[in-house]
């Protein structure tokens, strides 16, 4: 084993540094209808396909549709405007920070 663990050849370069990732997982909000799996994600102009939704639903906590998907690293910055092709109609959306809802569980002091 070159990198000291199984699968090292897939994530490390021969010099031992991490390889650049072509896609990143992002959160998406702002569309009118929920984007389901395999919905295409386009740039703000709606011309170039930059990714695909993996899952989406309506959030009862946020009272709006949310989705997760993979987009190219260049388009993964929070606040990036995107277009989603939902039911053959283009809808505006925005890349947002995940998790969508911060956890509010109690931690006992140590």
PDB file as gemmi writes it, atoms N, CA and C in Angstrom:
CRYST1    1.000    1.000    1.000  90.00  90.00  90.00 P 1                      
ATOM      1  N   UNK A   1       0.849  -1.188   0.000  1.00  0.00           N  
ATOM      2  CA  UNK A   1       0.000   0.000   0.000  1.00  0.00           C  
ATOM      3  C   UNK A   1       0.889   1.244   0.000  1.00  0.00           C  
ATOM      4  N   UNK A   2       0.720   2.034  -1.030  1.00  0.00           N  
ATOM      5  CA  UNK A   2       1.565   3.218  -1.213  1.00  0.00           C  
ATOM      6  C   UNK A   2       1.281   4.303  -0.178  1.00  0.00           C  
ATOM      7  N   UNK A   3      -0.011   4.665   0.017  1.00  0.00           N  
ATOM      8  CA  UNK A   3      -0.364   5.757   0.915  1.00  0.00           C  
ATOM      9  C   UNK A   3      -0.552   5.323   2.350  1.00  0.00           C  
ATOM     10  N   UNK A   4      -0.414   4.038   2.626  1.00  0.00           N  
ATOM     11  CA  UNK A   4      -0.571   3.569   3.993  1.00  0.00           C  
ATOM     12  C   UNK A   4      -1.978   3.116   4.331  1.00  0.00           C  
ATOM     13  N   UNK A   5      -2.907   3.177   3.360  1.00  0.00           N  
ATOM     14  CA  UNK A   5      -4.275   2.715   3.605  1.00  0.00           C  
ATOM     15  C   UNK A   5      -4.914   2.300   2.291  1.00  0.00           C  
ATOM     16  N   UNK A   6      -5.943   1.483   2.398  1.00  0.00           N  
ATOM     17  CA  UNK A   6      -6.645   1.021   1.212  1.00  0.00           C  
ATOM     18  C   UNK A   6      -7.346   2.185   0.516  1.00  0.00           C  
ATOM     19  N   UNK A   7      -7.262   2.249  -0.795  1.00  0.00           N  
ATOM     20  CA  UNK A   7      -7.919   3.299  -1.563  1.00  0.00           C  
ATOM     21  C   UNK A   7      -7.109   4.564  -1.708  1.00  0.00           C  
ATOM     22  N   UNK A   8      -5.881   4.579  -1.204  1.00  0.00           N  
ATOM     23  CA  UNK A   8      -5.050   5.785  -1.261  1.00  0.00           C  
ATOM     24  C   UNK A   8      -4.810   6.227  -2.700  1.00  0.00           C  
ATOM     25  N   UNK A   9      -4.701   5.272  -3.622  1.00  0.00           N  
ATOM     26  CA  UNK A   9      -4.433   5.630  -5.022  1.00  0.00           C  
ATOM     27  C   UNK A   9      -5.580   6.418  -5.647  1.00  0.00           C  
ATOM     28  N   UNK A  10      -6.769   6.346  -5.057  1.00  0.00           N  
ATOM     29  CA  UNK A  10      -7.923   7.069  -5.592  1.00  0.00           C  
ATOM     30  C   UNK A  10      -8.010   8.506  -5.093  1.00  0.00           C  
ATOM     31  N   UNK A  11      -7.473   8.802  -3.926  1.00  0.00           N  
ATOM     32  CA  UNK A  11      -7.617  10.148  -3.374  1.00  0.00           C  
ATOM     33  C   UNK A  11      -6.301  10.898  -3.209  1.00  0.00           C  
ATOM     34  N   UNK A  12      -5.155  10.202  -3.376  1.00  0.00           N  
ATOM     35  CA  UNK A  12      -3.857  10.864  -3.244  1.00  0.00           C  
ATOM     36  C   UNK A  12      -3.113  10.869  -4.569  1.00  0.00           C  
ATOM     37  N   UNK A  13      -2.374  11.947  -4.811  1.00  0.00           N  
ATOM     38  CA  UNK A  13      -1.489  12.016  -5.967  1.00  0.00           C  
ATOM     39  C   UNK A  13      -0.237  11.202  -5.660  1.00  0.00           C  
ATOM     40  N   UNK A  14       0.596  10.916  -6.665  1.00  0.00           N  
ATOM     41  CA  UNK A  14       1.842  10.193  -6.386  1.00  0.00           C  
ATOM     42  C   UNK A  14       2.757  10.908  -5.382  1.00  0.00           C  
ATOM     43  N   UNK A  15       2.610  12.248  -5.267  1.00  0.00           N  
ATOM     44  CA  UNK A  15       3.415  13.003  -4.301  1.00  0.00           C  
ATOM     45  C   UNK A  15       2.857  12.905  -2.880  1.00  0.00           C  
ATOM     46  N   UNK A  16       1.663  12.312  -2.714  1.00  0.00           N  
ATOM     47  CA  UNK A  16       1.069  12.163  -1.394  1.00  0.00           C  
ATOM     48  C   UNK A  16       0.094  13.259  -1.020  1.00  0.00           C  
ATOM     49  N   UNK A  17      -0.231  14.177  -1.958  1.00  0.00           N  
ATOM     50  CA  UNK A  17      -1.194  15.251  -1.683  1.00  0.00           C  
ATOM     51  C   UNK A  17      -2.575  14.822  -2.163  1.00  0.00           C  
ATOM     52  N   UNK A  18      -3.613  15.476  -1.630  1.00  0.00           N  
ATOM     53  CA  UNK A  18      -4.977  15.161  -2.042  1.00  0.00           C  
ATOM     54  C   UNK A  18      -5.212  15.582  -3.486  1.00  0.00           C  
ATOM     55  N   UNK A  19      -5.940  14.748  -4.231  1.00  0.00           N  
ATOM     56  CA  UNK A  19      -6.341  15.099  -5.592  1.00  0.00           C  
ATOM     57  C   UNK A  19      -7.453  16.136  -5.520  1.00  0.00           C  
ATOM     58  N   UNK A  20      -7.570  16.967  -6.545  1.00  0.00           N  
ATOM     59  CA  UNK A  20      -8.648  17.949  -6.627  1.00  0.00           C  
ATOM     60  C   UNK A  20      -9.953  17.207  -6.896  1.00  0.00           C  
ATOM     61  N   UNK A  21     -11.024  17.618  -6.219  1.00  0.00           N  
ATOM     62  CA  UNK A  21     -12.317  16.978  -6.423  1.00  0.00           C  
ATOM     63  C   UNK A  21     -13.074  17.726  -7.521  1.00  0.00           C  
ATOM     64  N   UNK A  22     -13.681  16.994  -8.465  1.00  0.00           N  
ATOM     65  CA  UNK A  22     -14.387  17.658  -9.556  1.00  0.00           C  
ATOM     66  C   UNK A  22     -15.768  18.178  -9.162  1.00  0.00           C  
ATOM     67  N   UNK A  23     -16.389  17.581  -8.136  1.00  0.00           N  
ATOM     68  CA  UNK A  23     -17.737  17.972  -7.715  1.00  0.00           C  
ATOM     69  C   UNK A  23     -17.803  18.111  -6.204  1.00  0.00           C  
ATOM     70  N   UNK A  24     -18.744  18.943  -5.743  1.00  0.00           N  
ATOM     71  CA  UNK A  24     -18.977  19.101  -4.312  1.00  0.00           C  
ATOM     72  C   UNK A  24     -20.470  18.975  -4.031  1.00  0.00           C  
ATOM     73  N   UNK A  25     -20.788  18.448  -2.837  1.00  0.00           N  
ATOM     74  CA  UNK A  25     -22.188  18.350  -2.413  1.00  0.00           C  
ATOM     75  C   UNK A  25     -22.622  19.692  -1.847  1.00  0.00           C  
ATOM     76  N   UNK A  26     -23.780  20.177  -2.288  1.00  0.00           N  
ATOM     77  CA  UNK A  26     -24.268  21.484  -1.860  1.00  0.00           C  
ATOM     78  C   UNK A  26     -25.731  21.391  -1.451  1.00  0.00           C  
ATOM     79  N   UNK A  27     -26.174  22.378  -0.677  1.00  0.00           N  
ATOM     80  CA  UNK A  27     -27.576  22.540  -0.341  1.00  0.00           C  
ATOM     81  C   UNK A  27     -28.181  23.571  -1.280  1.00  0.00           C  
ATOM     82  N   UNK A  28     -29.456  23.388  -1.612  1.00  0.00           N  
ATOM     83  CA  UNK A  28     -30.131  24.292  -2.545  1.00  0.00           C  
ATOM     84  C   UNK A  28     -31.473  24.686  -1.950  1.00  0.00           C  
ATOM     85  N   UNK A  29     -31.771  26.009  -1.960  1.00  0.00           N  
ATOM     86  CA  UNK A  29     -33.052  26.539  -1.489  1.00  0.00           C  
ATOM     87  C   UNK A  29     -33.517  27.615  -2.459  1.00  0.00           C  
ATOM     88  N   UNK A  30     -34.788  27.975  -2.344  1.00  0.00           N  
ATOM     89  CA  UNK A  30     -35.303  29.112  -3.097  1.00  0.00           C  
ATOM     90  C   UNK A  30     -36.211  28.768  -4.255  1.00  0.00           C  
ATOM     91  N   UNK A  31     -36.356  27.488  -4.598  1.00  0.00           N  
ATOM     92  CA  UNK A  31     -37.234  27.140  -5.711  1.00  0.00           C  
ATOM     93  C   UNK A  31     -38.682  27.074  -5.231  1.00  0.00           C  
ATOM     94  N   UNK A  32     -39.619  27.129  -6.179  1.00  0.00           N  
ATOM     95  CA  UNK A  32     -41.042  27.119  -5.830  1.00  0.00           C  
ATOM     96  C   UNK A  32     -41.543  25.713  -5.541  1.00  0.00           C  
ATOM     97  N   UNK A  33     -41.108  24.739  -6.335  1.00  0.00           N  
ATOM     98  CA  UNK A  33     -41.531  23.350  -6.164  1.00  0.00           C  
ATOM     99  C   UNK A  33     -40.327  22.520  -5.739  1.00  0.00           C  
ATOM    100  N   UNK A  34     -40.534  21.442  -4.974  1.00  0.00           N  
ATOM    101  CA  UNK A  34     -39.402  20.615  -4.563  1.00  0.00           C  
ATOM    102  C   UNK A  34     -38.720  19.959  -5.762  1.00  0.00           C  
ATOM    103  N   UNK A  35     -37.404  20.012  -5.782  1.00  0.00           N  
ATOM    104  CA  UNK A  35     -36.617  19.343  -6.822  1.00  0.00           C  
ATOM    105  C   UNK A  35     -36.344  17.927  -6.352  1.00  0.00           C  
ATOM    106  N   UNK A  36     -36.718  16.954  -7.139  1.00  0.00           N  
ATOM    107  CA  UNK A  36     -36.516  15.552  -6.778  1.00  0.00           C  
ATOM    108  C   UNK A  36     -35.202  15.048  -7.349  1.00  0.00           C  
ATOM    109  N   UNK A  37     -34.871  13.790  -7.060  1.00  0.00           N  
ATOM    110  CA  UNK A  37     -33.639  13.194  -7.548  1.00  0.00           C  
ATOM    111  C   UNK A  37     -33.511  13.269  -9.056  1.00  0.00           C  
ATOM    112  N   UNK A  38     -32.307  13.474  -9.536  1.00  0.00           N  
ATOM    113  CA  UNK A  38     -31.932  13.561 -10.947  1.00  0.00           C  
ATOM    114  C   UNK A  38     -32.417  14.833 -11.639  1.00  0.00           C  
ATOM    115  N   UNK A  39     -32.895  15.823 -10.878  1.00  0.00           N  
ATOM    116  CA  UNK A  39     -33.217  17.122 -11.465  1.00  0.00           C  
ATOM    117  C   UNK A  39     -31.908  17.787 -11.883  1.00  0.00           C  
ATOM    118  N   UNK A  40     -31.881  18.359 -13.067  1.00  0.00           N  
ATOM    119  CA  UNK A  40     -30.649  18.976 -13.582  1.00  0.00           C  
ATOM    120  C   UNK A  40     -30.460  20.368 -12.988  1.00  0.00           C  
ATOM    121  N   UNK A  41     -29.212  20.690 -12.651  1.00  0.00           N  
ATOM    122  CA  UNK A  41     -28.842  22.008 -12.119  1.00  0.00           C  
ATOM    123  C   UNK A  41     -28.069  22.744 -13.212  1.00  0.00           C  
ATOM    124  N   UNK A  42     -28.503  23.974 -13.515  1.00  0.00           N  
ATOM    125  CA  UNK A  42     -27.861  24.789 -14.543  1.00  0.00           C  
ATOM    126  C   UNK A  42     -27.282  26.049 -13.910  1.00  0.00           C  
ATOM    127  N   UNK A  43     -26.411  26.734 -14.659  1.00  0.00           N  
ATOM    128  CA  UNK A  43     -25.852  28.001 -14.181  1.00  0.00           C  
ATOM    129  C   UNK A  43     -26.964  29.055 -14.127  1.00  0.00           C  
ATOM    130  N   UNK A  44     -26.648  30.268 -13.676  1.00  0.00           N  
ATOM    131  CA  UNK A  44     -27.647  31.322 -13.488  1.00  0.00           C  
ATOM    132  C   UNK A  44     -28.347  31.698 -14.787  1.00  0.00           C  
ATOM    133  N   UNK A  45     -27.685  31.508 -15.925  1.00  0.00           N  
ATOM    134  CA  UNK A  45     -28.290  31.824 -17.224  1.00  0.00           C  
ATOM    135  C   UNK A  45     -29.197  30.707 -17.720  1.00  0.00           C  
ATOM    136  N   UNK A  46     -29.079  29.516 -17.138  1.00  0.00           N  
ATOM    137  CA  UNK A  46     -29.875  28.380 -17.566  1.00  0.00           C  
ATOM    138  C   UNK A  46     -29.360  27.721 -18.822  1.00  0.00           C  
ATOM    139  N   UNK A  47     -28.097  27.973 -19.163  1.00  0.00           N  
ATOM    140  CA  UNK A  47     -27.535  27.452 -20.409  1.00  0.00           C  
ATOM    141  C   UNK A  47     -26.649  26.220 -20.209  1.00  0.00           C  
ATOM    142  N   UNK A  48     -25.784  26.249 -19.198  1.00  0.00           N  
ATOM    143  CA  UNK A  48     -24.809  25.192 -18.989  1.00  0.00           C  
ATOM    144  C   UNK A  48     -25.203  24.319 -17.804  1.00  0.00           C  
ATOM    145  N   UNK A  49     -25.264  23.012 -18.024  1.00  0.00           N  
ATOM    146  CA  UNK A  49     -25.563  22.086 -16.931  1.00  0.00           C  
ATOM    147  C   UNK A  49     -24.324  21.972 -16.051  1.00  0.00           C  
ATOM    148  N   UNK A  50     -24.501  22.217 -14.743  1.00  0.00           N  
ATOM    149  CA  UNK A  50     -23.360  22.184 -13.826  1.00  0.00           C  
ATOM    150  C   UNK A  50     -23.476  21.072 -12.788  1.00  0.00           C  
ATOM    151  N   UNK A  51     -24.626  20.387 -12.735  1.00  0.00           N  
ATOM    152  CA  UNK A  51     -24.758  19.328 -11.746  1.00  0.00           C  
ATOM    153  C   UNK A  51     -26.117  18.673 -11.758  1.00  0.00           C  
ATOM    154  N   UNK A  52     -26.387  17.914 -10.670  1.00  0.00           N  
ATOM    155  CA  UNK A  52     -27.625  17.151 -10.570  1.00  0.00           C  
ATOM    156  C   UNK A  52     -28.051  17.045  -9.108  1.00  0.00           C  
ATOM    157  N   UNK A  53     -29.351  17.126  -8.873  1.00  0.00           N  
ATOM    158  CA  UNK A  53     -29.907  16.974  -7.530  1.00  0.00           C  
ATOM    159  C   UNK A  53     -29.913  15.499  -7.166  1.00  0.00           C  
ATOM    160  N   UNK A  54     -29.514  15.187  -5.932  1.00  0.00           N  
ATOM    161  CA  UNK A  54     -29.561  13.809  -5.458  1.00  0.00           C  
ATOM    162  C   UNK A  54     -30.834  13.536  -4.667  1.00  0.00           C  
ATOM    163  N   UNK A  55     -31.316  14.535  -3.927  1.00  0.00           N  
ATOM    164  CA  UNK A  55     -32.564  14.375  -3.180  1.00  0.00           C  
ATOM    165  C   UNK A  55     -33.142  15.739  -2.863  1.00  0.00           C  
ATOM    166  N   UNK A  56     -34.465  15.785  -2.740  1.00  0.00           N  
ATOM    167  CA  UNK A  56     -35.125  17.032  -2.417  1.00  0.00           C  
ATOM    168  C   UNK A  56     -36.504  16.778  -1.862  1.00  0.00           C  
ATOM    169  N   UNK A  57     -36.993  17.722  -1.064  1.00  0.00           N  
ATOM    170  CA  UNK A  57     -38.306  17.577  -0.439  1.00  0.00           C  
ATOM    171  C   UNK A  57     -38.763  18.941   0.067  1.00  0.00           C  
ATOM    172  N   UNK A  58     -39.940  18.974   0.674  1.00  0.00           N  
ATOM    173  CA  UNK A  58     -40.427  20.178   1.330  1.00  0.00           C  
ATOM    174  C   UNK A  58     -40.043  20.095   2.798  1.00  0.00           C  
ATOM    175  N   UNK A  59     -39.414  21.147   3.324  1.00  0.00           N  
ATOM    176  CA  UNK A  59     -38.985  21.170   4.718  1.00  0.00           C  
ATOM    177  C   UNK A  59     -40.074  21.782   5.593  1.00  0.00           C  
ATOM    178  N   UNK A  60     -40.647  21.001   6.529  1.00  0.00           N  
ATOM    179  CA  UNK A  60     -41.651  21.572   7.425  1.00  0.00           C  
ATOM    180  C   UNK A  60     -41.056  22.583   8.414  1.00  0.00           C  
ATOM    181  N   UNK A  61     -39.788  22.438   8.767  1.00  0.00           N  
ATOM    182  CA  UNK A  61     -39.142  23.386   9.687  1.00  0.00           C  
ATOM    183  C   UNK A  61     -38.918  24.744   9.016  1.00  0.00           C  
ATOM    184  N   UNK A  62     -38.449  24.711   7.765  1.00  0.00           N  
ATOM    185  CA  UNK A  62     -38.153  25.952   7.051  1.00  0.00           C  
ATOM    186  C   UNK A  62     -39.348  26.466   6.265  1.00  0.00           C  
ATOM    187  N   UNK A  63     -40.371  25.619   6.097  1.00  0.00           N  
ATOM    188  CA  UNK A  63     -41.580  25.946   5.341  1.00  0.00           C  
ATOM    189  C   UNK A  63     -41.264  26.347   3.900  1.00  0.00           C  
ATOM    190  N   UNK A  64     -40.319  25.623   3.294  1.00  0.00           N  
ATOM    191  CA  UNK A  64     -39.962  25.839   1.894  1.00  0.00           C  
ATOM    192  C   UNK A  64     -39.259  24.599   1.352  1.00  0.00           C  
ATOM    193  N   UNK A  65     -39.228  24.438   0.028  1.00  0.00           N  
ATOM    194  CA  UNK A  65     -38.534  23.291  -0.559  1.00  0.00           C  
ATOM    195  C   UNK A  65     -37.016  23.401  -0.390  1.00  0.00           C  
ATOM    196  N   UNK A  66     -36.376  22.252  -0.166  1.00  0.00           N  
ATOM    197  CA  UNK A  66     -34.916  22.187  -0.075  1.00  0.00           C  
ATOM    198  C   UNK A  66     -34.438  21.007  -0.909  1.00  0.00           C  
ATOM    199  N   UNK A  67     -33.156  21.022  -1.254  1.00  0.00           N  
ATOM    200  CA  UNK A  67     -32.580  19.911  -2.018  1.00  0.00           C  
ATOM    201  C   UNK A  67     -31.085  19.850  -1.761  1.00  0.00           C  
ATOM    202  N   UNK A  68     -30.507  18.673  -2.048  1.00  0.00           N  
ATOM    203  CA  UNK A  68     -29.057  18.478  -2.031  1.00  0.00           C  
ATOM    204  C   UNK A  68     -28.664  17.975  -3.399  1.00  0.00           C  
ATOM    205  N   UNK A  69     -27.467  18.337  -3.814  1.00  0.00           N  
ATOM    206  CA  UNK A  69     -26.999  17.850  -5.100  1.00  0.00           C  
ATOM    207  C   UNK A  69     -25.510  18.034  -5.237  1.00  0.00           C  
ATOM    208  N   UNK A  70     -24.987  17.566  -6.350  1.00  0.00           N  
ATOM    209  CA  UNK A  70     -23.566  17.718  -6.658  1.00  0.00           C  
ATOM    210  C   UNK A  70     -23.409  18.684  -7.825  1.00  0.00           C  
ATOM    211  N   UNK A  71     -22.536  19.674  -7.655  1.00  0.00           N  
ATOM    212  CA  UNK A  71     -22.216  20.622  -8.717  1.00  0.00           C  
ATOM    213  C   UNK A  71     -20.700  20.698  -8.869  1.00  0.00           C  
ATOM    214  N   UNK A  72     -20.256  21.239  -9.979  1.00  0.00           N  
ATOM    215  CA  UNK A  72     -18.828  21.440 -10.195  1.00  0.00           C  
ATOM    216  C   UNK A  72     -18.250  22.337  -9.106  1.00  0.00           C  
ATOM    217  N   UNK A  73     -17.006  22.096  -8.744  1.00  0.00           N  
ATOM    218  CA  UNK A  73     -16.364  22.836  -7.652  1.00  0.00           C  
ATOM    219  C   UNK A  73     -16.415  24.345  -7.865  1.00  0.00           C  
ATOM    220  N   UNK A  74     -16.301  24.794  -9.113  1.00  0.00           N  
ATOM    221  CA  UNK A  74     -16.313  26.231  -9.402  1.00  0.00           C  
ATOM    222  C   UNK A  74     -17.663  26.871  -9.079  1.00  0.00           C  
ATOM    223  N   UNK A  75     -18.733  26.099  -9.080  1.00  0.00           N  
ATOM    224  CA  UNK A  75     -20.083  26.627  -8.842  1.00  0.00           C  
ATOM    225  C   UNK A  75     -20.606  26.314  -7.451  1.00  0.00           C  
ATOM    226  N   UNK A  76     -19.750  25.853  -6.549  1.00  0.00           N  
ATOM    227  CA  UNK A  76     -20.224  25.365  -5.245  1.00  0.00           C  
ATOM    228  C   UNK A  76     -20.206  26.417  -4.140  1.00  0.00           C  
ATOM    229  N   UNK A  77     -19.876  27.652  -4.444  1.00  0.00           N  
ATOM    230  CA  UNK A  77     -19.789  28.685  -3.417  1.00  0.00           C  
ATOM    231  C   UNK A  77     -21.181  29.068  -2.910  1.00  0.00           C  
ATOM    232  N   UNK A  78     -21.315  29.263  -1.592  1.00  0.00           N  
ATOM    233  CA  UNK A  78     -22.577  29.663  -0.980  1.00  0.00           C  
ATOM    234  C   UNK A  78     -23.017  31.005  -1.559  1.00  0.00           C  
ATOM    235  N   UNK A  79     -24.288  31.090  -1.934  1.00  0.00           N  
ATOM    236  CA  UNK A  79     -24.826  32.322  -2.507  1.00  0.00           C  
ATOM    237  C   UNK A  79     -24.878  32.316  -4.025  1.00  0.00           C  
ATOM    238  N   UNK A  80     -24.325  31.289  -4.656  1.00  0.00           N  
ATOM    239  CA  UNK A  80     -24.332  31.203  -6.108  1.00  0.00           C  
ATOM    240  C   UNK A  80     -25.756  30.979  -6.606  1.00  0.00           C  
ATOM    241  N   UNK A  81     -26.184  31.797  -7.571  1.00  0.00           N  
ATOM    242  CA  UNK A  81     -27.505  31.639  -8.175  1.00  0.00           C  
ATOM    243  C   UNK A  81     -27.441  30.522  -9.203  1.00  0.00           C  
ATOM    244  N   UNK A  82     -28.441  29.633  -9.175  1.00  0.00           N  
ATOM    245  CA  UNK A  82     -28.527  28.530 -10.128  1.00  0.00           C  
ATOM    246  C   UNK A  82     -29.964  28.431 -10.634  1.00  0.00           C  
ATOM    247  N   UNK A  83     -30.142  27.635 -11.680  1.00  0.00           N  
ATOM    248  CA  UNK A  83     -31.464  27.344 -12.225  1.00  0.00           C  
ATOM    249  C   UNK A  83     -31.660  25.837 -12.168  1.00  0.00           C  
ATOM    250  N   UNK A  84     -32.868  25.405 -11.776  1.00  0.00           N  
ATOM    251  CA  UNK A  84     -33.195  23.982 -11.725  1.00  0.00           C  
ATOM    252  C   UNK A  84     -34.281  23.696 -12.759  1.00  0.00           C  
ATOM    253  N   UNK A  85     -34.125  22.597 -13.456  1.00  0.00           N  
ATOM    254  CA  UNK A  85     -35.135  22.200 -14.438  1.00  0.00           C  
ATOM    255  C   UNK A  85     -36.098  21.232 -13.757  1.00  0.00           C  
ATOM    256  N   UNK A  86     -37.194  21.795 -13.204  1.00  0.00           N  
ATOM    257  CA  UNK A  86     -38.190  21.015 -12.478  1.00  0.00           C  
ATOM    258  C   UNK A  86     -39.437  20.909 -13.354  1.00  0.00           C  
ATOM    259  N   UNK A  87     -39.813  19.680 -13.697  1.00  0.00           N  
ATOM    260  CA  UNK A  87     -40.971  19.410 -14.556  1.00  0.00           C  
ATOM    261  C   UNK A  87     -40.896  20.206 -15.855  1.00  0.00           C  
ATOM    262  N   UNK A  88     -39.707  20.221 -16.468  1.00  0.00           N  
ATOM    263  CA  UNK A  88     -39.428  20.905 -17.735  1.00  0.00           C  
ATOM    264  C   UNK A  88     -39.613  22.418 -17.678  1.00  0.00           C  
ATOM    265  N   UNK A  89     -39.577  22.998 -16.483  1.00  0.00           N  
ATOM    266  CA  UNK A  89     -39.610  24.450 -16.315  1.00  0.00           C  
ATOM    267  C   UNK A  89     -38.382  24.860 -15.517  1.00  0.00           C  
ATOM    268  N   UNK A  90     -37.767  25.966 -15.906  1.00  0.00           N  
ATOM    269  CA  UNK A  90     -36.588  26.467 -15.205  1.00  0.00           C  
ATOM    270  C   UNK A  90     -37.037  27.304 -14.006  1.00  0.00           C  
ATOM    271  N   UNK A  91     -36.476  26.994 -12.827  1.00  0.00           N  
ATOM    272  CA  UNK A  91     -36.792  27.737 -11.614  1.00  0.00           C  
ATOM    273  C   UNK A  91     -35.506  28.236 -10.970  1.00  0.00           C  
ATOM    274  N   UNK A  92     -35.545  29.462 -10.467  1.00  0.00           N  
ATOM    275  CA  UNK A  92     -34.386  30.042  -9.790  1.00  0.00           C  
ATOM    276  C   UNK A  92     -34.206  29.390  -8.427  1.00  0.00           C  
ATOM    277  N   UNK A  93     -32.948  29.246  -8.037  1.00  0.00           N  
ATOM    278  CA  UNK A  93     -32.602  28.714  -6.717  1.00  0.00           C  
ATOM    279  C   UNK A  93     -31.240  29.265  -6.328  1.00  0.00           C  
ATOM    280  N   UNK A  94     -30.791  28.912  -5.132  1.00  0.00           N  
ATOM    281  CA  UNK A  94     -29.524  29.427  -4.615  1.00  0.00           C  
ATOM    282  C   UNK A  94     -28.794  28.333  -3.842  1.00  0.00           C  
ATOM    283  N   UNK A  95     -27.480  28.313  -3.979  1.00  0.00           N  
ATOM    284  CA  UNK A  95     -26.632  27.405  -3.198  1.00  0.00           C  
ATOM    285  C   UNK A  95     -26.554  27.956  -1.773  1.00  0.00           C  
ATOM    286  N   UNK A  96     -26.835  27.099  -0.789  1.00  0.00           N  
ATOM    287  CA  UNK A  96     -26.839  27.536   0.615  1.00  0.00           C  
ATOM    288  C   UNK A  96     -25.955  26.622   1.460  1.00  0.00           C  
ATOM    289  N   UNK A  97     -25.657  27.091   2.663  1.00  0.00           N  
ATOM    290  CA  UNK A  97     -24.835  26.345   3.609  1.00  0.00           C  
ATOM    291  C   UNK A  97     -25.625  25.177   4.185  1.00  0.00           C  
ATOM    292  N   UNK A  98     -24.953  24.077   4.403  1.00  0.00           N  
ATOM    293  CA  UNK A  98     -25.592  22.932   5.056  1.00  0.00           C  
ATOM    294  C   UNK A  98     -24.965  22.741   6.429  1.00  0.00           C  
ATOM    295  N   UNK A  99     -25.650  22.211   7.414  1.00  0.00           N  
ATOM    296  CA  UNK A  99     -27.016  21.709   7.345  1.00  0.00           C  
ATOM    297  C   UNK A  99     -28.027  22.847   7.238  1.00  0.00           C  
ATOM    298  N   UNK A 100     -29.201  22.541   6.698  1.00  0.00           N  
ATOM    299  CA  UNK A 100     -30.235  23.554   6.504  1.00  0.00           C  
ATOM    300  C   UNK A 100     -30.740  24.078   7.838  1.00  0.00           C  
ATOM    301  N   UNK A 101     -30.889  23.188   8.818  1.00  0.00           N  
ATOM    302  CA  UNK A 101     -31.371  23.545  10.154  1.00  0.00           C  
ATOM    303  C   UNK A 101     -30.288  23.143  11.149  1.00  0.00           C  
ATOM    304  N   UNK A 102     -29.816  24.101  11.924  1.00  0.00           N  
ATOM    305  CA  UNK A 102     -28.786  23.810  12.923  1.00  0.00           C  
ATOM    306  C   UNK A 102     -29.359  22.926  14.021  1.00  0.00           C  
ATOM    307  N   UNK A 103     -28.553  22.011  14.535  1.00  0.00           N  
ATOM    308  CA  UNK A 103     -29.007  21.140  15.619  1.00  0.00           C  
ATOM    309  C   UNK A 103     -29.071  21.928  16.916  1.00  0.00           C  
ATOM    310  N   UNK A 104     -30.094  21.641  17.692  1.00  0.00           N  
ATOM    311  CA  UNK A 104     -30.293  22.369  18.955  1.00  0.00           C  
ATOM    312  C   UNK A 104     -30.367  21.426  20.142  1.00  0.00           C  
ATOM    313  N   UNK A 105     -29.649  20.333  20.069  1.00  0.00           N  
ATOM    314  CA  UNK A 105     -29.697  19.382  21.173  1.00  0.00           C  
ATOM    315  C   UNK A 105     -28.878  19.889  22.354  1.00  0.00           C  
ATOM    316  N   UNK A 106     -29.212  19.405  23.541  1.00  0.00           N  
ATOM    317  CA  UNK A 106     -28.579  19.834  24.764  1.00  0.00           C  
ATOM    318  C   UNK A 106     -27.329  19.001  25.018  1.00  0.00           C  
ATOM    319  N   UNK A 107     -26.243  19.655  25.345  1.00  0.00           N  
ATOM    320  CA  UNK A 107     -25.017  18.988  25.764  1.00  0.00           C  
ATOM    321  C   UNK A 107     -24.753  19.310  27.212  1.00  0.00           C  
ATOM    322  N   UNK A 108     -24.666  18.274  28.013  1.00  0.00           N  
ATOM    323  CA  UNK A 108     -24.388  18.462  29.429  1.00  0.00           C  
ATOM    324  C   UNK A 108     -22.956  18.942  29.617  1.00  0.00           C  
ATOM    325  N   UNK A 109     -22.735  19.898  30.508  1.00  0.00           N  
ATOM    326  CA  UNK A 109     -21.351  20.339  30.746  1.00  0.00           C  
ATOM    327  C   UNK A 109     -20.513  19.206  31.334  1.00  0.00           C  
ATOM    328  N   UNK A 110     -19.285  19.159  30.920  1.00  0.00           N  
ATOM    329  CA  UNK A 110     -18.403  18.062  31.379  1.00  0.00           C  
ATOM    330  C   UNK A 110     -17.711  18.383  32.665  1.00  0.00           C  
TER     331      UNK A 110                                                      
END                                                                             
